[in-house]
Each structure stands twice: as C-alpha cells, then as structure tokens.
Short mmCIF file of C-alpha atoms in Angstrom, two decimals:
data_model
loop_
_atom_site.label_atom_id
_atom_site.label_comp_id
_atom_site.label_asym_id
_atom_site.label_seq_id
_atom_site.Cartn_x
_atom_site.Cartn_y
_atom_site.Cartn_z
CA MET A 1 102.20 35.21 182.92
CA ASP A 2 104.91 32.58 183.95
CA PHE A 3 107.41 32.48 181.05
CA ASP A 4 108.80 29.22 182.47
CA GLU A 5 105.48 27.50 181.74
CA LEU A 6 105.64 28.47 178.16
CA LEU A 7 109.16 27.17 177.56
CA PRO A 8 108.20 23.47 177.47
CA HIS A 9 106.04 24.24 174.53
CA ILE A 10 108.97 25.70 172.44
CA GLY A 11 111.93 23.97 173.87
CA GLU A 12 113.66 24.79 177.07
CA PHE A 13 117.24 24.23 175.80
CA GLY A 14 116.91 23.22 172.13
CA ARG A 15 118.87 23.84 169.10
CA TYR A 16 118.06 27.52 168.87
CA GLN A 17 119.35 28.20 172.46
CA LYS A 18 122.55 26.15 171.75
CA LEU A 19 123.30 27.88 168.64
CA ILE A 20 122.74 31.39 170.27
CA ILE A 21 124.72 30.49 173.32
CA TRP A 22 127.65 29.01 171.69
CA PHE A 23 128.06 31.17 168.60
CA VAL A 24 126.72 34.63 169.62
CA LEU A 25 126.64 34.90 173.51
CA PHE A 26 129.86 32.87 174.11
CA PRO A 27 132.12 35.25 172.03
CA ALA A 28 130.24 38.18 173.30
CA VAL A 29 131.64 37.72 176.70
CA PHE A 30 135.37 38.27 175.43
CA PRO A 31 135.37 42.02 175.12
CA CYS A 32 134.62 42.37 179.00
CA GLY A 33 137.64 40.01 179.89
CA PHE A 34 140.19 41.70 177.38
CA HIS A 35 139.31 45.19 178.39
CA ALA A 36 139.07 44.63 182.05
CA TYR A 37 142.74 43.57 182.36
CA ASN A 38 144.79 44.65 179.45
CA GLN A 39 145.47 47.91 181.26
CA LEU A 40 147.76 45.87 183.66
CA PHE A 41 150.24 45.16 180.86
CA MET A 42 149.99 48.32 179.17
CA ALA A 43 150.97 50.02 182.43
CA ARG A 44 153.45 47.22 183.47
CA VAL A 45 156.33 48.61 185.49
CA PRO A 46 159.61 47.53 184.08
CA GLU A 47 162.75 47.14 186.22
CA HIS A 48 164.44 50.63 186.36
CA TRP A 49 167.07 52.68 187.98
CA CYS A 50 168.61 56.23 187.78
CA ARG A 51 170.18 57.04 184.36
CA LEU A 52 173.85 57.34 184.94
CA PRO A 53 176.53 59.13 182.98
CA SER A 54 178.97 57.06 181.05
CA ILE A 55 182.60 56.59 182.06
CA PRO A 56 185.29 55.94 179.33
CA ASN A 57 186.30 52.12 179.32
CA VAL A 58 183.88 51.22 182.20
CA HIS A 59 181.03 48.88 181.54
CA GLU A 60 177.63 50.23 182.39
CA GLU A 61 176.83 47.44 184.95
CA VAL A 62 180.12 48.31 186.81
CA ILE A 63 178.98 52.01 187.02
CA LYS A 64 175.64 50.93 188.15
CA ASN A 65 177.20 48.64 190.98
CA PHE A 66 178.74 51.59 192.65
CA SER A 67 176.39 54.26 191.77
CA ILE A 68 172.96 52.84 192.96
CA PRO A 69 172.25 52.29 196.68
CA ILE A 70 171.06 48.83 197.76
CA GLU A 71 167.52 48.84 199.57
CA THR A 72 165.98 46.07 201.60
CA SER A 73 162.09 45.58 201.34
CA LEU A 74 159.82 44.46 204.23
CA ASP A 75 160.15 40.81 203.18
CA ASN A 76 163.88 41.04 203.59
CA LYS A 77 164.85 41.02 200.01
CA SER A 78 167.59 43.24 198.64
CA ARG A 79 167.54 45.05 195.43
CA PHE A 80 168.81 48.36 193.62
CA SER A 81 167.01 51.25 194.37
CA ASP A 82 164.57 52.57 191.86
CA CYS A 83 164.78 56.17 192.77
CA LEU A 84 168.04 57.08 194.31
CA MET A 85 171.68 57.46 193.20
CA TYR A 86 174.97 58.60 194.83
CA ASP A 87 176.02 62.00 194.20
CA LEU A 88 179.44 61.13 192.81
CA PRO A 89 181.79 63.38 190.75
CA TYR A 90 181.21 61.46 187.52
CA ASP A 91 182.81 64.09 185.46
CA SER A 92 186.25 63.53 187.09
CA LEU A 93 185.80 59.76 187.50
CA SER A 94 187.89 57.37 185.46
CA SER A 95 188.62 53.62 185.47
CA ASP A 96 191.59 54.02 187.67
CA ARG A 97 189.54 56.08 190.25
CA LEU A 98 186.59 53.66 190.67
CA ASP A 99 188.06 51.73 193.55
CA ARG A 100 188.71 54.85 195.66
CA ALA A 101 185.17 56.05 194.83
CA ASN A 102 183.67 52.71 195.90
CA LEU A 103 185.44 53.00 199.06
CA THR A 104 184.23 56.35 199.99
CA LYS A 105 180.71 56.35 198.69
CA THR A 106 179.19 55.57 202.03
CA ASN A 107 180.04 59.08 202.88
CA VAL A 108 178.40 60.33 199.72
CA GLU A 109 174.91 61.56 199.94
CA ALA A 110 172.13 59.56 198.12
CA VAL A 111 169.94 61.84 195.93
CA THR A 112 166.96 61.48 193.64
CA CYS A 113 167.52 60.66 189.90
CA LYS A 114 169.10 63.54 188.10
CA ASN A 115 169.05 62.55 184.49
CA GLY A 116 165.91 60.39 184.32
CA TRP A 117 165.73 56.68 184.40
CA THR A 118 167.12 53.48 182.67
CA PHE A 119 164.22 50.92 181.88
CA LEU A 120 165.03 47.33 181.26
CA VAL A 121 162.83 47.11 178.20
CA GLU A 122 163.19 46.26 174.54
CA GLU A 123 161.58 48.19 171.67
CA THR A 124 158.66 45.70 171.52
CA ARG A 125 158.12 45.55 175.16
CA ASP A 126 157.43 48.99 176.17
CA SER A 127 154.70 50.29 178.32
CA ILE A 128 153.14 53.63 179.09
CA VAL A 129 155.25 53.75 182.37
CA SER A 130 158.53 53.65 180.54
CA GLU A 131 157.22 56.02 177.65
CA TRP A 132 156.21 58.71 180.04
CA ASN A 133 158.51 58.04 183.22
CA LEU A 134 155.74 57.18 185.50
CA VAL A 135 157.98 56.04 188.27
CA CYS A 136 159.22 57.33 191.72
CA THR A 137 157.36 60.52 192.42
CA LYS A 138 154.79 59.46 189.70
CA SER A 139 154.73 55.88 190.74
CA PHE A 140 151.22 56.17 191.88
CA SER A 141 149.93 57.31 188.39
CA PRO A 142 149.21 53.58 187.07
CA THR A 143 147.35 52.85 190.29
CA LEU A 144 145.33 56.23 189.94
CA ALA A 145 144.51 55.10 186.31
CA LEU A 146 143.17 51.92 187.71
CA ILE A 147 140.99 53.74 190.30
CA LEU A 148 139.52 56.09 187.67
CA PHE A 149 139.01 53.00 185.47
CA GLY A 150 136.89 51.43 188.24
CA CYS A 151 135.12 54.70 188.95
CA SER A 152 134.02 54.83 185.40
CA GLY A 153 132.71 51.27 185.46
CA LEU A 154 130.79 51.95 188.55
CA VAL A 155 128.94 55.05 186.87
CA GLY A 156 128.58 53.17 183.79
CA ASN A 157 127.00 50.21 185.40
CA TYR A 158 124.32 52.53 187.09
CA ILE A 159 123.40 54.08 183.84
CA PHE A 160 123.44 50.88 181.65
CA GLY A 161 121.22 49.22 184.21
CA TYR A 162 118.41 51.56 183.09
CA VAL A 163 119.48 51.12 179.44
CA GLN A 164 119.10 47.30 179.67
CA ASP A 165 115.70 47.49 181.45
CA SER A 166 114.10 50.34 179.22
CA LEU A 167 115.51 49.78 175.72
CA GLY A 168 116.20 46.12 175.90
CA ARG A 169 118.91 43.57 176.28
CA LYS A 170 120.09 43.51 172.59
CA PRO A 171 120.41 47.37 171.89
CA ALA A 172 122.04 47.75 175.27
CA PHE A 173 124.79 45.35 174.27
CA PHE A 174 125.61 47.05 171.07
CA ILE A 175 125.62 50.39 172.76
CA TYR A 176 128.24 49.15 175.21
CA LEU A 177 130.26 47.43 172.36
CA ILE A 178 130.61 50.58 170.15
CA VAL A 179 131.66 52.73 173.09
CA GLN A 180 134.18 50.06 174.33
CA CYS A 181 135.81 49.38 170.81
CA LEU A 182 136.04 53.13 169.93
CA PHE A 183 137.76 54.27 173.10
CA GLY A 184 139.75 50.99 173.13
CA VAL A 185 141.03 51.84 169.61
CA ALA A 186 141.67 55.51 170.49
CA THR A 187 143.76 54.26 173.60
CA ALA A 188 146.57 53.28 171.16
CA LEU A 189 146.80 56.82 169.73
CA ALA A 190 147.05 58.62 173.12
CA ASP A 191 150.11 61.03 172.92
CA SER A 192 150.22 61.66 176.71
CA PHE A 193 149.29 60.00 179.98
CA PRO A 194 146.19 62.26 180.68
CA VAL A 195 144.76 61.46 177.27
CA TRP A 196 145.67 57.85 177.83
CA VAL A 197 143.69 57.88 181.05
CA LEU A 198 140.77 59.77 179.36
CA MET A 199 140.45 56.90 176.86
CA ARG A 200 140.66 54.35 179.66
CA ILE A 201 137.80 56.00 181.42
CA GLY A 202 135.87 55.79 178.33
CA VAL A 203 136.61 52.03 177.96
CA GLY A 204 135.86 51.39 181.66
CA PHE A 205 132.56 53.01 181.38
CA THR A 206 131.33 49.80 179.86
CA VAL A 207 133.19 47.40 181.97
CA PRO A 208 131.55 45.13 183.43
CA ALA A 209 128.24 46.25 182.02
CA ILE A 210 128.86 44.64 178.72
CA LEU A 211 129.16 41.29 180.51
CA GLY A 212 125.69 41.70 181.65
CA THR A 213 123.66 41.25 178.54
CA PRO A 214 125.03 37.79 177.38
CA TYR A 215 124.61 36.67 180.81
CA VAL A 216 121.08 37.74 181.29
CA LEU A 217 119.98 36.59 177.74
CA ALA A 218 121.49 33.30 178.29
CA VAL A 219 119.60 32.90 181.66
CA GLU A 220 116.38 34.42 180.34
CA LEU A 221 116.34 32.12 177.20
CA VAL A 222 116.40 28.72 178.96
CA GLY A 223 114.26 26.82 181.49
CA PRO A 224 114.80 26.55 185.33
CA LYS A 225 117.03 23.16 184.96
CA GLU A 226 119.34 24.71 182.52
CA ARG A 227 120.08 27.88 184.09
CA ALA A 228 122.97 26.48 186.06
CA MET A 229 124.56 25.03 183.00
CA VAL A 230 124.22 28.24 180.83
CA THR A 231 125.74 30.09 183.70
CA VAL A 232 128.81 27.92 183.68
CA LEU A 233 129.15 28.23 180.05
CA ILE A 234 129.13 32.05 180.18
CA ASN A 235 131.70 31.89 182.94
CA VAL A 236 133.77 29.50 180.90
CA ALA A 237 133.69 31.94 178.03
CA TYR A 238 135.05 34.53 180.44
CA SER A 239 137.76 32.42 181.71
CA VAL A 240 138.86 31.49 178.25
CA SER A 241 138.89 35.12 177.45
CA LEU A 242 141.50 35.72 180.24
CA VAL A 243 143.65 32.86 178.98
CA GLY A 244 143.27 34.55 175.52
CA LEU A 245 144.40 37.90 176.84
CA ALA A 246 147.37 36.37 178.35
CA LEU A 247 148.38 34.80 175.07
CA VAL A 248 147.79 38.12 173.29
CA VAL A 249 149.73 40.28 175.53
CA TYR A 250 152.63 37.98 175.60
CA ALA A 251 152.78 37.83 171.78
CA VAL A 252 152.20 41.85 171.57
CA ARG A 253 154.41 43.51 173.89
CA SER A 254 154.26 47.03 172.57
CA TRP A 255 151.41 48.86 174.60
CA ARG A 256 149.96 50.68 171.60
CA TRP A 257 149.72 47.59 169.34
CA MET A 258 148.49 45.87 172.47
CA ALA A 259 145.68 48.31 172.80
CA LEU A 260 144.70 47.80 169.09
CA ALA A 261 144.94 43.82 169.31
CA THR A 262 142.50 43.97 172.34
CA ALA A 263 139.97 46.25 170.95
CA ALA A 264 139.71 46.27 167.21
CA PRO A 265 138.89 42.63 166.57
CA PHE A 266 135.74 42.89 168.55
CA LEU A 267 134.06 45.30 166.02
CA ALA A 268 133.30 41.97 164.13
CA LEU A 269 130.57 41.20 166.85
CA PHE A 270 128.40 43.77 165.21
CA LEU A 271 127.86 41.07 162.41
CA THR A 272 125.73 39.09 165.03
CA TRP A 273 123.10 41.96 165.10
CA PRO A 274 120.69 40.01 162.81
CA VAL A 275 120.66 36.78 164.78
CA LEU A 276 120.87 38.01 168.40
CA PRO A 277 117.27 37.90 169.76
CA GLU A 278 115.80 40.43 172.20
CA SER A 279 114.86 38.55 175.47
CA PRO A 280 111.15 37.23 175.26
CA ARG A 281 110.99 37.36 178.96
CA TRP A 282 111.77 41.08 178.90
CA LEU A 283 109.29 41.79 176.07
CA LEU A 284 106.55 40.06 177.88
CA ALA A 285 107.33 42.16 181.09
CA GLN A 286 107.21 45.16 178.84
CA GLY A 287 103.71 44.30 177.37
CA ARG A 288 105.12 43.77 173.79
CA VAL A 289 103.32 40.52 173.18
CA THR A 290 103.52 40.70 169.35
CA GLU A 291 107.29 40.88 169.26
CA ALA A 292 107.54 38.22 172.12
CA ARG A 293 105.25 35.93 170.04
CA ALA A 294 107.49 36.20 166.90
CA ILE A 295 110.70 35.26 168.88
CA LEU A 296 108.95 32.48 170.52
CA GLU A 297 107.68 31.10 167.27
CA LYS A 298 111.18 31.38 165.79
CA ILE A 299 112.51 29.51 168.79
CA ALA A 300 109.94 26.69 168.24
CA ARG A 301 110.50 26.37 164.66
CA VAL A 302 114.29 25.99 165.08
CA ASN A 303 113.83 23.52 167.89
CA GLY A 304 111.38 21.48 165.94
CA LYS A 305 108.44 22.16 168.14
CA SER A 306 104.67 22.87 167.40
CA PRO A 307 103.47 25.32 169.95
CA PRO A 308 99.68 25.67 170.53
CA LYS A 309 98.02 28.73 168.65
CA ASN A 310 96.93 30.39 172.14
CA LEU A 311 100.52 30.26 173.41
CA LEU A 312 100.20 33.93 174.10
CA PRO A 313 97.19 36.10 174.53
CA LYS A 314 96.75 38.57 171.63
CA SER A 315 95.90 41.40 174.10
CA LYS A 316 98.51 42.71 176.40
CA PRO A 317 98.93 41.39 179.98
CA SER A 318 98.16 43.31 182.92
CA PRO A 319 99.16 46.94 183.14
CA GLU A 320 101.64 46.31 185.91
CA PRO A 321 104.54 45.29 183.52
CA LEU A 322 104.01 48.67 181.77
CA LYS A 323 104.86 50.54 185.06
CA THR A 324 108.21 52.23 185.16
CA PHE A 325 110.40 50.74 187.83
CA GLY A 326 113.32 52.21 189.75
CA ILE A 327 115.79 51.47 192.42
CA ARG A 328 113.19 52.30 195.11
CA HIS A 329 111.11 49.24 194.07
CA LEU A 330 114.15 47.12 195.23
CA PHE A 331 113.68 48.45 198.70
CA LYS A 332 109.97 49.07 198.84
CA SER A 333 109.04 45.68 200.45
CA PRO A 334 111.00 44.28 203.43
CA ASN A 335 111.72 40.85 202.01
CA LEU A 336 113.10 42.15 198.50
CA ARG A 337 114.93 44.95 200.52
CA CYS A 338 116.74 42.37 202.65
CA LYS A 339 117.50 40.23 199.60
CA THR A 340 118.94 43.32 197.84
CA ILE A 341 121.27 44.28 200.73
CA ILE A 342 122.63 40.83 201.04
CA ILE A 343 123.25 40.17 197.43
CA THR A 344 124.90 43.56 197.05
CA PHE A 345 127.24 43.03 199.96
CA LEU A 346 128.26 39.70 198.41
CA TRP A 347 128.65 41.34 194.93
CA PHE A 348 130.90 43.91 196.56
CA THR A 349 132.86 41.19 198.32
CA ASN A 350 133.25 38.92 195.26
CA THR A 351 134.11 41.65 192.84
CA SER A 352 136.65 43.14 195.32
CA VAL A 353 138.38 39.87 195.57
CA TYR A 354 137.93 38.50 191.91
CA VAL A 355 139.31 41.76 190.46
CA GLY A 356 141.76 42.20 193.23
CA LEU A 357 143.32 38.60 192.69
CA SER A 358 143.39 39.26 188.93
CA TYR A 359 145.14 42.53 189.26
CA TYR A 360 147.48 41.00 191.71
CA ALA A 361 148.75 38.12 189.44
CA PRO A 362 151.31 40.22 187.48
CA ALA A 363 152.67 41.53 190.82
CA LEU A 364 153.41 38.04 191.94
CA GLU A 365 157.19 36.96 191.76
CA GLY A 366 158.27 35.11 188.65
CA ASP A 367 156.97 35.56 185.13
CA GLU A 368 153.92 38.19 184.95
CA TYR A 369 152.53 36.74 181.94
CA LEU A 370 152.74 33.23 183.19
CA ASN A 371 151.14 34.30 186.34
CA PHE A 372 148.26 35.82 184.68
CA PHE A 373 147.88 32.97 182.39
CA LEU A 374 147.63 30.51 185.43
CA ALA A 375 145.29 33.06 187.20
CA GLY A 376 142.69 32.41 184.19
CA ALA A 377 143.52 28.79 183.54
CA VAL A 378 142.91 27.64 187.04
CA GLU A 379 139.38 28.81 186.91
CA LEU A 380 138.44 26.18 184.02
CA PRO A 381 138.76 23.13 186.22
CA THR A 382 136.44 24.56 188.81
CA TYR A 383 133.47 24.29 186.33
CA PHE A 384 133.80 20.45 186.17
CA PHE A 385 132.69 20.16 189.93
CA LEU A 386 130.77 23.50 190.03
CA TRP A 387 127.82 22.55 187.75
CA PRO A 388 126.97 19.34 189.55
CA ALA A 389 127.51 21.05 192.96
CA MET A 390 124.99 23.76 192.21
CA GLU A 391 122.58 21.00 191.05
CA ARG A 392 123.13 18.74 194.09
CA LEU A 393 123.96 21.14 197.00
CA GLY A 394 121.98 23.97 195.69
CA ARG A 395 123.19 27.53 195.06
CA ARG A 396 123.82 29.02 198.52
CA TRP A 397 125.84 26.13 199.92
CA THR A 398 128.11 25.97 196.83
CA LEU A 399 128.40 29.84 197.20
CA CYS A 400 129.14 29.55 200.76
CA VAL A 401 131.88 26.68 200.43
CA SER A 402 133.47 28.47 197.41
CA MET A 403 134.09 31.78 199.37
CA VAL A 404 135.23 30.06 202.46
CA VAL A 405 137.66 27.85 200.83
CA GLY A 406 138.98 30.62 198.59
CA GLY A 407 139.31 33.00 201.59
CA SER A 408 141.02 30.54 203.76
CA SER A 409 143.56 29.84 201.08
CA CYS A 410 144.34 33.52 200.63
CA LEU A 411 144.70 33.88 204.55
CA ALA A 412 147.01 30.95 204.60
CA THR A 413 149.62 32.63 202.44
CA PHE A 414 150.67 34.71 205.56
CA LEU A 415 152.21 31.37 206.98
CA VAL A 416 154.29 30.87 203.90
CA GLN A 417 155.01 34.27 202.65
CA ASN A 418 158.61 33.60 202.01
CA ASN A 419 157.96 30.70 199.81
CA TYR A 420 156.97 31.70 196.37
CA VAL A 421 155.85 28.35 195.07
CA ILE A 422 153.38 27.55 197.96
CA THR A 423 152.13 31.17 197.71
CA LEU A 424 151.49 30.83 194.01
CA ALA A 425 149.67 27.51 194.81
CA LEU A 426 147.51 29.04 197.47
CA TYR A 427 146.85 32.06 195.33
CA CYS A 428 145.73 29.54 192.54
CA VAL A 429 143.25 27.80 195.12
CA GLY A 430 141.96 31.27 196.21
CA LYS A 431 141.39 32.14 192.49
CA MET A 432 139.60 29.01 192.05
CA GLY A 433 137.40 29.63 195.03
CA ILE A 434 136.40 33.17 193.96
CA SER A 435 135.94 32.23 190.47
CA SER A 436 133.55 29.52 191.65
CA ALA A 437 131.66 32.03 193.74
CA PHE A 438 131.52 34.63 190.92
CA VAL A 439 129.60 32.04 188.92
CA VAL A 440 126.96 31.17 191.56
CA LEU A 441 126.34 34.67 192.93
CA PRO A 442 124.94 36.19 189.54
CA LEU A 443 122.85 33.21 188.89
CA MET A 444 121.37 33.33 192.25
CA ALA A 445 120.81 36.96 191.98
CA SER A 446 119.12 36.64 188.71
CA GLU A 447 116.82 33.89 190.25
CA LEU A 448 115.91 36.17 193.24
CA TYR A 449 115.30 39.47 191.53
CA PRO A 450 112.08 39.70 189.61
CA THR A 451 112.05 40.16 185.75
CA VAL A 452 110.72 43.79 185.99
CA VAL A 453 113.72 44.90 187.90
CA ARG A 454 116.27 41.97 187.09
CA GLY A 455 118.46 44.09 185.04
CA LEU A 456 118.21 47.14 187.43
CA GLY A 457 118.65 44.94 190.58
CA MET A 458 121.87 43.18 189.15
CA SER A 459 123.19 46.60 187.89
CA LEU A 460 122.63 48.16 191.33
CA SER A 461 124.50 45.14 193.08
CA SER A 462 127.15 45.31 190.44
CA VAL A 463 127.56 49.11 190.68
CA VAL A 464 128.17 48.78 194.44
CA GLY A 465 130.36 45.86 193.72
CA MET A 466 132.60 48.10 191.43
CA LEU A 467 133.46 50.05 194.68
CA GLY A 468 135.97 47.08 195.14
CA PRO A 469 138.02 47.83 191.87
CA ILE A 470 138.40 51.43 193.33
CA PHE A 471 140.01 50.50 196.48
CA ILE A 472 141.61 47.36 195.66
CA PRO A 473 144.36 48.89 193.57
CA LEU A 474 145.12 50.81 196.74
CA VAL A 475 145.59 47.76 198.77
CA ASN A 476 147.84 46.20 196.07
CA TYR A 477 149.87 49.30 195.88
CA LEU A 478 150.34 49.69 199.68
CA GLY A 479 151.28 45.89 199.52
CA SER A 480 153.96 46.18 197.09
CA ASP A 481 156.55 45.81 199.83
CA MET A 482 154.75 42.95 201.43
CA LEU A 483 153.62 40.23 199.15
CA THR A 484 150.83 38.69 201.06
CA LEU A 485 149.23 41.71 202.57
CA PRO A 486 146.61 42.16 199.75
CA LEU A 487 145.90 38.33 199.87
CA ILE A 488 145.12 38.64 203.65
CA VAL A 489 142.72 41.45 203.15
CA MET A 490 141.01 39.90 200.37
CA GLY A 491 140.74 36.45 202.26
CA ALA A 492 139.20 37.90 205.18
CA LEU A 493 136.52 39.61 202.86
CA LEU A 494 135.72 36.35 201.19
CA VAL A 495 135.17 34.30 204.58
CA ILE A 496 132.97 36.98 205.92
CA GLY A 497 130.83 36.99 202.66
CA GLY A 498 130.72 33.25 202.66
CA VAL A 499 129.11 33.32 205.92
CA CYS A 500 126.59 35.96 204.92
CA SER A 501 125.58 34.00 201.87
CA LEU A 502 123.63 31.46 204.09
CA LEU A 503 121.14 33.96 204.89
CA LEU A 504 119.71 33.84 201.15
CA PRO A 505 116.95 31.50 200.21
CA GLU A 506 117.73 28.41 198.02
CA THR A 507 116.68 29.06 194.20
CA LEU A 508 117.59 25.57 192.90
CA ASN A 509 114.80 24.71 190.32
CA GLU A 510 112.51 27.53 191.39
CA HIS A 511 110.57 29.38 188.66
CA LEU A 512 112.15 32.99 187.91
CA PRO A 513 110.04 35.56 189.62
CA GLN A 514 108.27 37.93 187.22
CA THR A 515 106.64 40.53 189.34
CA LEU A 516 107.55 42.25 192.56
CA ASP A 517 104.96 40.21 194.27
CA ASP A 518 106.41 37.01 192.98
CA ALA A 519 109.80 37.96 194.51
CA GLU A 520 107.99 38.59 197.87
CA LYS A 521 106.76 34.99 198.20
CA THR A 522 110.33 33.53 198.59
CA LYS A 523 111.57 34.58 202.10
CA LEU A 524 114.90 34.79 203.58
CA ASP A 525 116.19 31.57 205.18
CA PHE A 526 117.96 31.94 208.59
CA CYS A 527 118.07 28.25 209.01
CA VAL A 528 121.59 27.87 208.02
CA CYS A 529 121.79 24.19 208.83
CA CYS A 530 119.13 23.19 206.48
CA VAL A 531 119.24 20.12 204.50
CA PRO A 532 120.57 20.82 201.10
CA PRO A 533 117.88 20.64 198.31
CA ARG A 534 117.34 17.62 196.44
CA LYS A 535 118.22 17.43 192.76
CA GLY A 536 114.94 17.78 190.67
CA GLU A 537 113.05 19.32 193.54
CA CYS A 538 110.73 22.21 192.28
CA GLY A 539 108.33 24.65 193.68
CA PRO A 540 108.36 26.44 197.16
CA ARG A 541 109.79 24.46 200.10
CA LYS A 542 108.43 24.71 203.49
CA ASN A 543 110.90 25.54 206.29
CA ASP A 544 109.96 26.58 209.70
CA GLY A 545 113.34 28.48 209.96
CA ARG A 546 112.14 30.96 207.38
CA VAL A 547 110.95 34.37 208.33
#
C-alpha cells in the first residue's frame, strides 16, 4: 500500500500538518540543540595561572608579571603560562627586593603550580573547570567528558533506532525526553567531576536520538512535494535552538543554573502528548490499520477533506509488514547495501564536521558567546536558497555543492591563519555549507530507506556518524596551539564526502519506498554528470548510467 497515494484524499499539507509541525514538532527539536552543546559552556576554560602568595604593599598584577613565565604558542602568540611559575623565595621578598628578583629570575627554575590556580572568573561566571581545578595535568578532563558524551550518544542511537521502529515514533520521543530532562536536571546537582560526567553520559544517551522523531514524523505526515519544505522547517527549528542556547548561556553564566535553565523547561513538552500523532505510515507498515484509519480520518477532518469510505481496507495488509526487521535487512540486497554504506559514510562526515565546527566556535579568538551565536545564526540564511535549490537542482547536487563549498572554505583558513576576522568569515561560510548538507542528507536518507527499516536505517547511519563527535574533540584539543588545524581536517572530510554523494540516486518527488522490494527498484547512479531533475518531475527516471 503506497501511503503517498492516500495523502491527496486527506490533504498532503493541510491545516492539520501545519499545526502539528509549527506548534508540536518545531519546539520538540529544541531539547536536542540545547543539550548537545550546553556542555561546552559548563566546561569552559577560563583564563588562569598559578596562584601566587601575596607580598605586602605589592599589587597582585606586579607579582604575576615577575612570577609567571611567558610562553609562545605555535602561531607565534605570547601569553602567560597556565601551569608554570618561577620558584622564587616569596617568604623573603618585599617591595624593595623585587627589581633584583626580576633581574635574576632567568636563573630561577620554573616549576609546576604549588598552591593551585587563580581563575579569571566572577561568581556568576564559574564553570566545572574552575570549581574542580580541571587544568594542567587535568586539562584533558573536559575533552574526555565530550568523548564519553559522544560515546553515550552512539549507544543510545543504536538502541533507540529499535525503539522507534518497534514501539512507534510517539512513545520513543517521550522516552527520550524524560531521560534527557531527568539527567539534565541532575547535572546541576553533581558534587564532583565523576558524578557530573555520569549525568552527562545520561543526557548524551538521547542526543541526537531525540531529534529523530520530530524529523521522521514531519517527513512521514506530508506528501512528496512538501518533504523538502518540512525538512527545512525542522532544521530552521534546530538552528533557532542554537541561537536560543547562545542567549541562555550568555544570560546564565553559573554552570549549575545553566544546567537547570537548559533542561527543566523542556518538561513542558509532555503537555503535547494528547495532540502528537503516531505516524500513520508506521502504523500501516506494522499492519495496525484501525489505528492508522483513525488518524487519517482526523487529519482529513481538520484539513476539511472528505475521504472515500474505502480509503483503507478493513483487513490487515500483507503479512510482510508484520515481520521483524533488523540491521541485516539493510545489507541483504546489493542495491540497498550500497546505499546504506554511502549514506552512512556521508552521515559520519557531516556529523563529524557539523559537531566539530559547533564545538570549535567557543575556541575561536574573540568572545566565545558571540562566536557560538554567529555559528547558529549563519545557518538561518542558508535555508532561503536551500529549499529552492533542492526543488530545482535535486537532492544530491545540492548536497554535493554544499559539502564542497563548506569544505573548501575550511581548507582556505590555512592561508589566512593569522587573520582572525578572515578566519572567522571563512569559518562561517564553512558552517553554512555543512548546515546546508545536514539538511539535505537526512531528507535524502529518509527518501531512500524503506518505511519498514527507515528508523533503523537512519539510526544505523546516525550511530556511525556519532563516531565523529568521539574523535573530533581530540582534533580540537590537539589543535589548541594551532587555530586552523581542526578546520583543515574537517574541510578535507567535507570535500571527500561531497564527491561521494554523487553516487546516490536522485530522490526529488519520488514516492517514499514502503518495502525492501520498493527500495531495490531505485538503483545507484554512477552518471555523475547527469542533467539535474526538473521541478515537478515524478516517478522513476531512465538513465543508461545506472547500474
């Protein structure tokens, strides 16, 4: 049964779909954006140096100037050492002996901090780093926390892929939500770094799995011509969530209050339970015709449509939808196997670069809050040309161009690595490119994976993609002394992925495949120079370059 053939009778994008997308699915995206990146600000590393003893009648800044060594980074910038101090006889120093001490300090040994650290923070701008002294020998701790956060997301994505395809889209979302909110609130109560990491692992378990339900539901509720539009709307919501997060963390600087402010408000989303529908596509694929008919009749009624009485058969469809599907079905047939491998590689590339650039924003020079705000805000203009591009150029060419342009911009930062303004501008162009690609890829994947394994297929690709957030923090950490190194690595990944995207078949205006056999009908396309599809073109296209 082709669900897309039923939609014209009930409304492909009527009042019902608009109300659900704008007032239920749109805000349902926000928890993912907030919880994915609030950790960056809870674990911000403030400017710090070795805590120094006080000397009578001598200002602290003067003591710092002759007590802390000057270091030069790989990009030839000088700054005070974070972890070293001169081993001077502070007990016997006084204001009249400072000059002599300053003249002879070159012969004094530099040692690690003896009395802890001084952090340049205010009471309302603390972080876990300043509270638990996660610097110097413990400086890897925040990066390790991000890696564990990514690992938990990988495991959670794998598990929740089965949850979404077995229990349904609706219950899956609220399971994610309660787990995320409870661990998010508990984060604020952590009394040690290990406990804090444990709570963050609980939060990461549902990130980005919680984004899957609003996205999949939006795509499965509308017709083929509206899939690009609703995909853009969901991604607009995600970009708005990043901008909103930047404003929240700027206003709430204390990490404990920040944890509460970015978790507790989302408990209000449980109020949407009565109005959030289950996916009728999924219900039909599971053979639950009675439940699907009730939802379709409600959609038709709200949309002002009068569907025929025989819209759905009273008996269950063929036994095939009742089968239990697993990952092996994604690799069972050669065509779907190749699609799965390519989509998964692209997902890994896009996730690595998108998360990497978002993680990298606070590390750029200048104001970290402004940088993160810009990283989210620059995504919004892309959607003005992305939607028409997907409708005119098709999915794969839009995906290819987005990745290549974004990757080239990141690679170009190597040429201007000493110019912060141009580096920031190229970073923003790279962020626009990867944001655009991140819109197209899930849409294209949802149009290539059949309904019976769509949630599982997208979950698998997303799980492998989550390997990116595991190693990207390492790249950013190793590039702390060279500003553009992470951008070069991520740029190269994007360009390679952009070329590989041309192997996938075009899906513009094609019906969503329901069964494994449906997915096998659309072959891979190795004719990379094919003419872009015309807007409004539907149905299978003949192409001698396909195999």
